[in-house]
Amino acid sequence: MAYVVAEPCINCKYTHCASVCPVDAFREGPNFLVIDPFECIDCDACVPECPVEAIYPDDEVPLEWEHYIDLNDRLSEQWIDHHIDQTTDPMPDADEWAEKEDKEELLVESWN
């Protein structure tokens, strides 16, 4: 079992979760974080650090966000060179975006 970052992270990108990961399983995208399922050791350290409650065990992801399991897998490969292991500033207006729903269309997958 691995942990999965879901929709609430989009346009927030709080990074407290990445700074507590003991195996550097987090990858950073332009406006979202993902967890590499092959690096994750299921330690649960990241879950309480996420202020928007975007991180779930892969077998507990809410039904409407189950596709984020595959998305984390795919994007962790795409963003392989974008490890993040420290706390950085959240995105501008992160606090406003934290309360919004239906943000998936805003996900930026490419650094280009």
Backbone as JSON Lines, residues from 0, in Angstrom:
{"i":0,"aa":"M","n":[0.84,-1.18,0.0],"ca":[0.0,0.0,0.0],"c":[0.89,1.24,0.0]}
{"i":1,"aa":"A","n":[0.51,2.21,-0.8],"ca":[1.2,3.5,-0.83],"c":[0.19,4.59,-0.5]}
{"i":2,"aa":"Y","n":[0.69,5.75,-0.23],"ca":[-0.17,6.91,0.0],"c":[-0.32,7.68,-1.29]}
{"i":3,"aa":"V","n":[-1.44,8.41,-1.4],"ca":[-1.81,9.11,-2.62],"c":[-2.18,10.54,-2.28]}
{"i":4,"aa":"V","n":[-1.72,11.48,-3.11],"ca":[-2.13,12.87,-2.99],"c":[-3.31,13.07,-3.93]}
{"i":5,"aa":"A","n":[-4.38,13.67,-3.41],"ca":[-5.6,13.86,-4.19],"c":[-5.86,15.35,-4.47]}
{"i":6,"aa":"E","n":[-6.99,15.61,-5.06],"ca":[-7.36,16.93,-5.58],"c":[-7.17,18.12,-4.65]}
{"i":7,"aa":"P","n":[-7.41,18.02,-3.35],"ca":[-7.27,19.22,-2.51],"c":[-5.9,19.9,-2.59]}
{"i":8,"aa":"C","n":[-4.88,19.18,-3.03],"ca":[-3.53,19.76,-3.13],"c":[-3.38,20.73,-4.31]}
{"i":9,"aa":"I","n":[-4.21,20.6,-5.33],"ca":[-4.07,21.42,-6.53],"c":[-4.19,22.91,-6.18]}
{"i":10,"aa":"N","n":[-3.21,23.66,-6.65],"ca":[-3.1,25.1,-6.45],"c":[-2.83,25.5,-5.0]}
{"i":11,"aa":"C","n":[-2.53,24.55,-4.15],"ca":[-2.13,24.85,-2.77],"c":[-0.65,24.51,-2.61]}
{"i":12,"aa":"K","n":[-0.35,23.24,-2.79],"ca":[1.02,22.72,-2.73],"c":[1.73,23.1,-1.43]}
{"i":13,"aa":"Y","n":[1.05,22.85,-0.32],"ca":[1.73,22.96,0.97],"c":[2.75,21.82,1.01]}
{"i":14,"aa":"T","n":[3.91,22.05,1.53],"ca":[4.97,21.05,1.42],"c":[5.43,20.47,2.75]}
{"i":15,"aa":"H","n":[4.69,20.71,3.8],"ca":[5.03,20.14,5.1],"c":[5.1,18.62,5.02]}
{"i":16,"aa":"C","n":[4.24,18.04,4.22],"ca":[4.2,16.59,4.05],"c":[5.51,16.06,3.5]}
{"i":17,"aa":"A","n":[6.06,16.74,2.51],"ca":[7.3,16.29,1.88],"c":[8.49,16.38,2.83]}
{"i":18,"aa":"S","n":[8.46,17.36,3.71],"ca":[9.61,17.55,4.6],"c":[9.71,16.48,5.69]}
{"i":19,"aa":"V","n":[8.62,15.76,5.95],"ca":[8.66,14.71,6.98],"c":[8.82,13.31,6.38]}
{"i":20,"aa":"C","n":[8.82,13.21,5.07],"ca":[8.93,11.9,4.42],"c":[10.35,11.35,4.6]}
{"i":21,"aa":"P","n":[10.48,10.18,5.23],"ca":[11.81,9.64,5.5],"c":[12.51,9.04,4.28]}
{"i":22,"aa":"V","n":[11.79,8.86,3.17],"ca":[12.39,8.22,1.99],"c":[12.32,9.09,0.74]}
{"i":23,"aa":"D","n":[11.98,10.34,0.87],"ca":[11.92,11.26,-0.27],"c":[11.02,10.73,-1.38]}
{"i":24,"aa":"A","n":[9.81,10.34,-1.03],"ca":[8.87,9.79,-2.01],"c":[8.07,10.86,-2.74]}
{"i":25,"aa":"F","n":[8.16,12.1,-2.3],"ca":[7.36,13.15,-2.92],"c":[8.03,13.71,-4.16]}
{"i":26,"aa":"R","n":[7.19,14.02,-5.16],"ca":[7.62,14.68,-6.38],"c":[6.78,15.94,-6.52]}
{"i":27,"aa":"E","n":[7.42,16.98,-7.04],"ca":[6.75,18.27,-7.16],"c":[6.43,18.59,-8.61]}
{"i":28,"aa":"G","n":[5.19,18.99,-8.82],"ca":[4.77,19.51,-10.11],"c":[4.56,21.01,-10.01]}
{"i":29,"aa":"P","n":[4.19,21.65,-11.1],"ca":[4.01,23.1,-11.08],"c":[2.98,23.59,-10.06]}
{"i":30,"aa":"N","n":[1.9,22.81,-9.86],"ca":[0.89,23.25,-8.89],"c":[0.28,22.09,-8.09]}
{"i":31,"aa":"F","n":[1.09,21.03,-7.89],"ca":[0.57,19.83,-7.24],"c":[1.75,18.98,-6.79]}
{"i":32,"aa":"L","n":[1.55,18.17,-5.78],"ca":[2.54,17.19,-5.33],"c":[2.0,15.79,-5.56]}
{"i":33,"aa":"V","n":[2.88,14.84,-5.77],"ca":[2.48,13.44,-5.85],"c":[3.44,12.61,-5.01]}
{"i":34,"aa":"I","n":[3.02,11.39,-4.74],"ca":[3.84,10.44,-4.0],"c":[4.18,9.29,-4.94]}
{"i":35,"aa":"D","n":[5.46,8.99,-5.03],"ca":[5.91,7.86,-5.85],"c":[5.54,6.58,-5.11]}
{"i":36,"aa":"P","n":[4.64,5.77,-5.69],"ca":[4.19,4.57,-4.98],"c":[5.29,3.52,-4.78]}
{"i":37,"aa":"F","n":[6.36,3.6,-5.55],"ca":[7.45,2.64,-5.4],"c":[8.46,3.07,-4.35]}
{"i":38,"aa":"E","n":[8.43,4.35,-3.98],"ca":[9.31,4.87,-2.93],"c":[8.61,4.9,-1.57]}
{"i":39,"aa":"C","n":[7.32,5.09,-1.56],"ca":[6.54,5.22,-0.32],"c":[6.66,3.95,0.52]}
{"i":40,"aa":"I","n":[6.94,4.13,1.81],"ca":[7.05,2.98,2.72],"c":[5.86,2.87,3.67]}
{"i":41,"aa":"D","n":[4.8,3.61,3.37],"ca":[3.56,3.52,4.13],"c":[3.71,3.9,5.61]}
{"i":42,"aa":"C","n":[4.54,4.87,5.86],"ca":[4.81,5.23,7.26],"c":[3.75,6.12,7.88]}
{"i":43,"aa":"D","n":[2.92,6.81,7.04],"ca":[1.84,7.65,7.53],"c":[2.31,9.01,8.05]}
{"i":44,"aa":"A","n":[3.59,9.31,8.0],"ca":[4.1,10.57,8.56],"c":[3.54,11.8,7.85]}
{"i":45,"aa":"C","n":[3.26,11.68,6.57],"ca":[2.81,12.83,5.77],"c":[1.36,13.22,6.04]}
{"i":46,"aa":"V","n":[0.54,12.26,6.37],"ca":[-0.91,12.5,6.46],"c":[-1.26,13.62,7.44]}
{"i":47,"aa":"P","n":[-0.8,13.59,8.68],"ca":[-1.2,14.66,9.6],"c":[-0.58,16.02,9.27]}
{"i":48,"aa":"E","n":[0.43,16.04,8.41],"ca":[1.1,17.29,8.06],"c":[0.35,18.07,6.97]}
{"i":49,"aa":"C","n":[-0.56,17.44,6.27],"ca":[-1.27,18.08,5.17],"c":[-2.44,18.9,5.69]}
{"i":50,"aa":"P","n":[-2.37,20.24,5.56],"ca":[-3.44,21.07,6.11],"c":[-4.74,21.01,5.32]}
{"i":51,"aa":"V","n":[-4.71,20.47,4.1],"ca":[-5.94,20.37,3.3],"c":[-6.47,18.94,3.21]}
{"i":52,"aa":"E","n":[-5.88,18.04,3.98],"ca":[-6.31,16.64,4.03],"c":[-6.41,16.02,2.64]}
{"i":53,"aa":"A","n":[-5.3,16.13,1.9],"ca":[-5.25,15.63,0.52],"c":[-4.59,14.27,0.4]}
{"i":54,"aa":"I","n":[-4.07,13.7,1.49],"ca":[-3.29,12.47,1.41],"c":[-4.05,11.31,2.05]}
{"i":55,"aa":"Y","n":[-4.13,10.2,1.27],"ca":[-4.87,9.03,1.71],"c":[-4.08,7.76,1.43]}
{"i":56,"aa":"P","n":[-4.28,6.72,2.25],"ca":[-3.76,5.4,1.85],"c":[-4.48,5.01,0.56]}
{"i":57,"aa":"D","n":[-3.8,4.3,-0.32],"ca":[-4.42,4.01,-1.62],"c":[-5.7,3.19,-1.53]}
{"i":58,"aa":"D","n":[-5.9,2.48,-0.45],"ca":[-7.15,1.73,-0.31],"c":[-8.24,2.51,0.43]}
{"i":59,"aa":"E","n":[-7.99,3.78,0.72],"ca":[-8.99,4.63,1.38],"c":[-9.26,5.92,0.64]}
{"i":60,"aa":"V","n":[-8.77,6.04,-0.58],"ca":[-9.01,7.24,-1.37],"c":[-10.52,7.33,-1.65]}
{"i":61,"aa":"P","n":[-11.12,8.49,-1.41],"ca":[-12.55,8.63,-1.7],"c":[-12.86,8.26,-3.15]}
{"i":62,"aa":"L","n":[-14.0,7.67,-3.37],"ca":[-14.39,7.16,-4.67],"c":[-14.2,8.19,-5.79]}
{"i":63,"aa":"E","n":[-14.59,9.42,-5.56],"ca":[-14.49,10.44,-6.61],"c":[-13.04,10.79,-6.98]}
{"i":64,"aa":"W","n":[-12.1,10.37,-6.15],"ca":[-10.69,10.67,-6.4],"c":[-9.85,9.41,-6.64]}
{"i":65,"aa":"E","n":[-10.47,8.27,-6.85],"ca":[-9.7,7.04,-7.04],"c":[-8.74,7.11,-8.23]}
{"i":66,"aa":"H","n":[-9.08,7.89,-9.24],"ca":[-8.2,8.03,-10.41],"c":[-6.88,8.73,-10.06]}
{"i":67,"aa":"Y","n":[-6.81,9.36,-8.89],"ca":[-5.56,9.98,-8.44],"c":[-4.51,8.92,-8.08]}
{"i":68,"aa":"I","n":[-4.93,7.7,-7.86],"ca":[-3.96,6.62,-7.6],"c":[-3.08,6.46,-8.84]}
{"i":69,"aa":"D","n":[-3.7,6.31,-10.0],"ca":[-2.94,6.2,-11.25],"c":[-2.23,7.49,-11.59]}
{"i":70,"aa":"L","n":[-2.87,8.61,-11.3],"ca":[-2.25,9.91,-11.59],"c":[-0.96,10.09,-10.79]}
{"i":71,"aa":"N","n":[-0.95,9.72,-9.51],"ca":[0.27,9.81,-8.71],"c":[1.37,8.93,-9.29]}
{"i":72,"aa":"D","n":[1.0,7.74,-9.73],"ca":[1.96,6.82,-10.32],"c":[2.56,7.42,-11.6]}
{"i":73,"aa":"R","n":[1.71,7.89,-12.48],"ca":[2.16,8.43,-13.76],"c":[2.99,9.7,-13.59]}
{"i":74,"aa":"L","n":[2.5,10.63,-12.76],"ca":[3.21,11.89,-12.59],"c":[4.49,11.73,-11.79]}
{"i":75,"aa":"S","n":[4.55,10.76,-10.9],"ca":[5.8,10.55,-10.16],"c":[6.91,10.12,-11.12]}
{"i":76,"aa":"E","n":[6.55,9.39,-12.16],"ca":[7.54,9.03,-13.19],"c":[7.9,10.25,-14.04]}
{"i":77,"aa":"Q","n":[6.89,11.01,-14.4],"ca":[7.11,12.2,-15.23],"c":[7.94,13.24,-14.49]}
{"i":78,"aa":"W","n":[7.74,13.36,-13.2],"ca":[8.43,14.37,-12.4],"c":[9.6,13.76,-11.6]}
{"i":79,"aa":"I","n":[10.17,12.68,-12.09],"ca":[11.21,11.94,-11.38],"c":[12.37,12.84,-10.94]}
{"i":80,"aa":"D","n":[12.67,13.87,-11.7],"ca":[13.78,14.77,-11.37],"c":[13.37,15.92,-10.47]}
{"i":81,"aa":"H","n":[12.15,15.89,-9.99],"ca":[11.64,16.98,-9.15],"c":[11.32,16.47,-7.74]}
{"i":82,"aa":"H","n":[12.31,15.85,-7.1],"ca":[12.14,15.42,-5.71],"c":[11.93,16.66,-4.84]}
{"i":83,"aa":"I","n":[11.12,16.52,-3.84],"ca":[10.98,17.59,-2.86],"c":[11.04,16.96,-1.48]}
{"i":84,"aa":"D","n":[11.9,17.51,-0.63],"ca":[12.09,16.94,0.7],"c":[12.2,18.01,1.78]}
{"i":85,"aa":"Q","n":[11.73,19.19,1.46],"ca":[11.77,20.27,2.44],"c":[10.52,21.14,2.31]}
{"i":86,"aa":"T","n":[10.25,21.91,3.34],"ca":[9.11,22.81,3.31],"c":[9.49,24.06,2.53]}
{"i":87,"aa":"T","n":[8.64,24.39,1.58],"ca":[8.8,25.61,0.81],"c":[7.51,26.42,0.94]}
{"i":88,"aa":"D","n":[7.53,27.62,0.42],"ca":[6.33,28.44,0.48],"c":[5.21,27.81,-0.35]}
{"i":89,"aa":"P","n":[3.98,27.84,0.17],"ca":[2.87,27.33,-0.63],"c":[2.63,28.25,-1.82]}
{"i":90,"aa":"M","n":[1.77,27.84,-2.7],"ca":[1.44,28.65,-3.87],"c":[0.74,29.93,-3.43]}
{"i":91,"aa":"P","n":[0.86,30.97,-4.26],"ca":[0.11,32.2,-3.95],"c":[-1.38,31.88,-3.85]}
{"i":92,"aa":"D","n":[-2.05,32.46,-2.93],"ca":[-3.48,32.24,-2.72],"c":[-3.83,30.81,-2.32]}
{"i":93,"aa":"A","n":[-2.87,30.08,-1.78],"ca":[-3.12,28.69,-1.38],"c":[-4.27,28.59,-0.38]}
{"i":94,"aa":"D","n":[-4.34,29.52,0.54],"ca":[-5.41,29.46,1.53],"c":[-6.79,29.59,0.88]}
{"i":95,"aa":"E","n":[-6.89,30.41,-0.16],"ca":[-8.17,30.53,-0.88],"c":[-8.49,29.24,-1.63]}
{"i":96,"aa":"W","n":[-7.49,28.67,-2.29],"ca":[-7.69,27.45,-3.06],"c":[-7.97,26.24,-2.18]}
{"i":97,"aa":"A","n":[-7.53,26.27,-0.96],"ca":[-7.7,25.13,-0.06],"c":[-9.16,24.75,0.13]}
{"i":98,"aa":"E","n":[-10.05,25.7,0.07],"ca":[-11.47,25.45,0.3],"c":[-12.24,25.12,-0.97]}
{"i":99,"aa":"K","n":[-11.63,25.28,-2.13],"ca":[-12.33,25.07,-3.39],"c":[-12.38,23.59,-3.75]}
{"i":100,"aa":"E","n":[-13.41,23.21,-4.47],"ca":[-13.58,21.84,-4.95],"c":[-13.55,21.82,-6.47]}
{"i":101,"aa":"D","n":[-13.52,20.64,-7.04],"ca":[-13.53,20.47,-8.49],"c":[-12.4,21.25,-9.16]}
{"i":102,"aa":"K","n":[-11.18,20.98,-8.73],"ca":[-10.01,21.69,-9.23],"c":[-9.19,20.88,-10.24]}
{"i":103,"aa":"E","n":[-9.6,19.68,-10.55],"ca":[-8.77,18.81,-11.37],"c":[-8.4,19.43,-12.72]}
{"i":104,"aa":"E","n":[-9.3,20.15,-13.34],"ca":[-9.0,20.76,-14.64],"c":[-7.88,21.79,-14.55]}
{"i":105,"aa":"L","n":[-7.55,22.23,-13.35],"ca":[-6.48,23.22,-13.16],"c":[-5.12,22.58,-12.96]}
{"i":106,"aa":"L","n":[-5.05,21.26,-12.86],"ca":[-3.8,20.57,-12.65],"c":[-2.86,20.78,-13.83]}
{"i":107,"aa":"V","n":[-1.67,21.27,-13.55],"ca":[-0.64,21.49,-14.57],"c":[0.33,20.31,-14.49]}
{"i":108,"aa":"E","n":[0.42,19.52,-15.55],"ca":[1.24,18.32,-15.53],"c":[2.65,18.55,-16.05]}
{"i":109,"aa":"S","n":[2.89,19.6,-16.79],"ca":[4.18,19.81,-17.42],"c":[4.9,21.01,-16.84]}
{"i":110,"aa":"W","n":[6.2,20.88,-16.66],"ca":[7.02,21.99,-16.21],"c":[7.38,22.94,-17.35]}
{"i":111,"aa":"N","n":[7.07,22.54,-18.58],"ca":[7.42,23.39,-19.75],"c":[6.44,24.52,-19.93]}
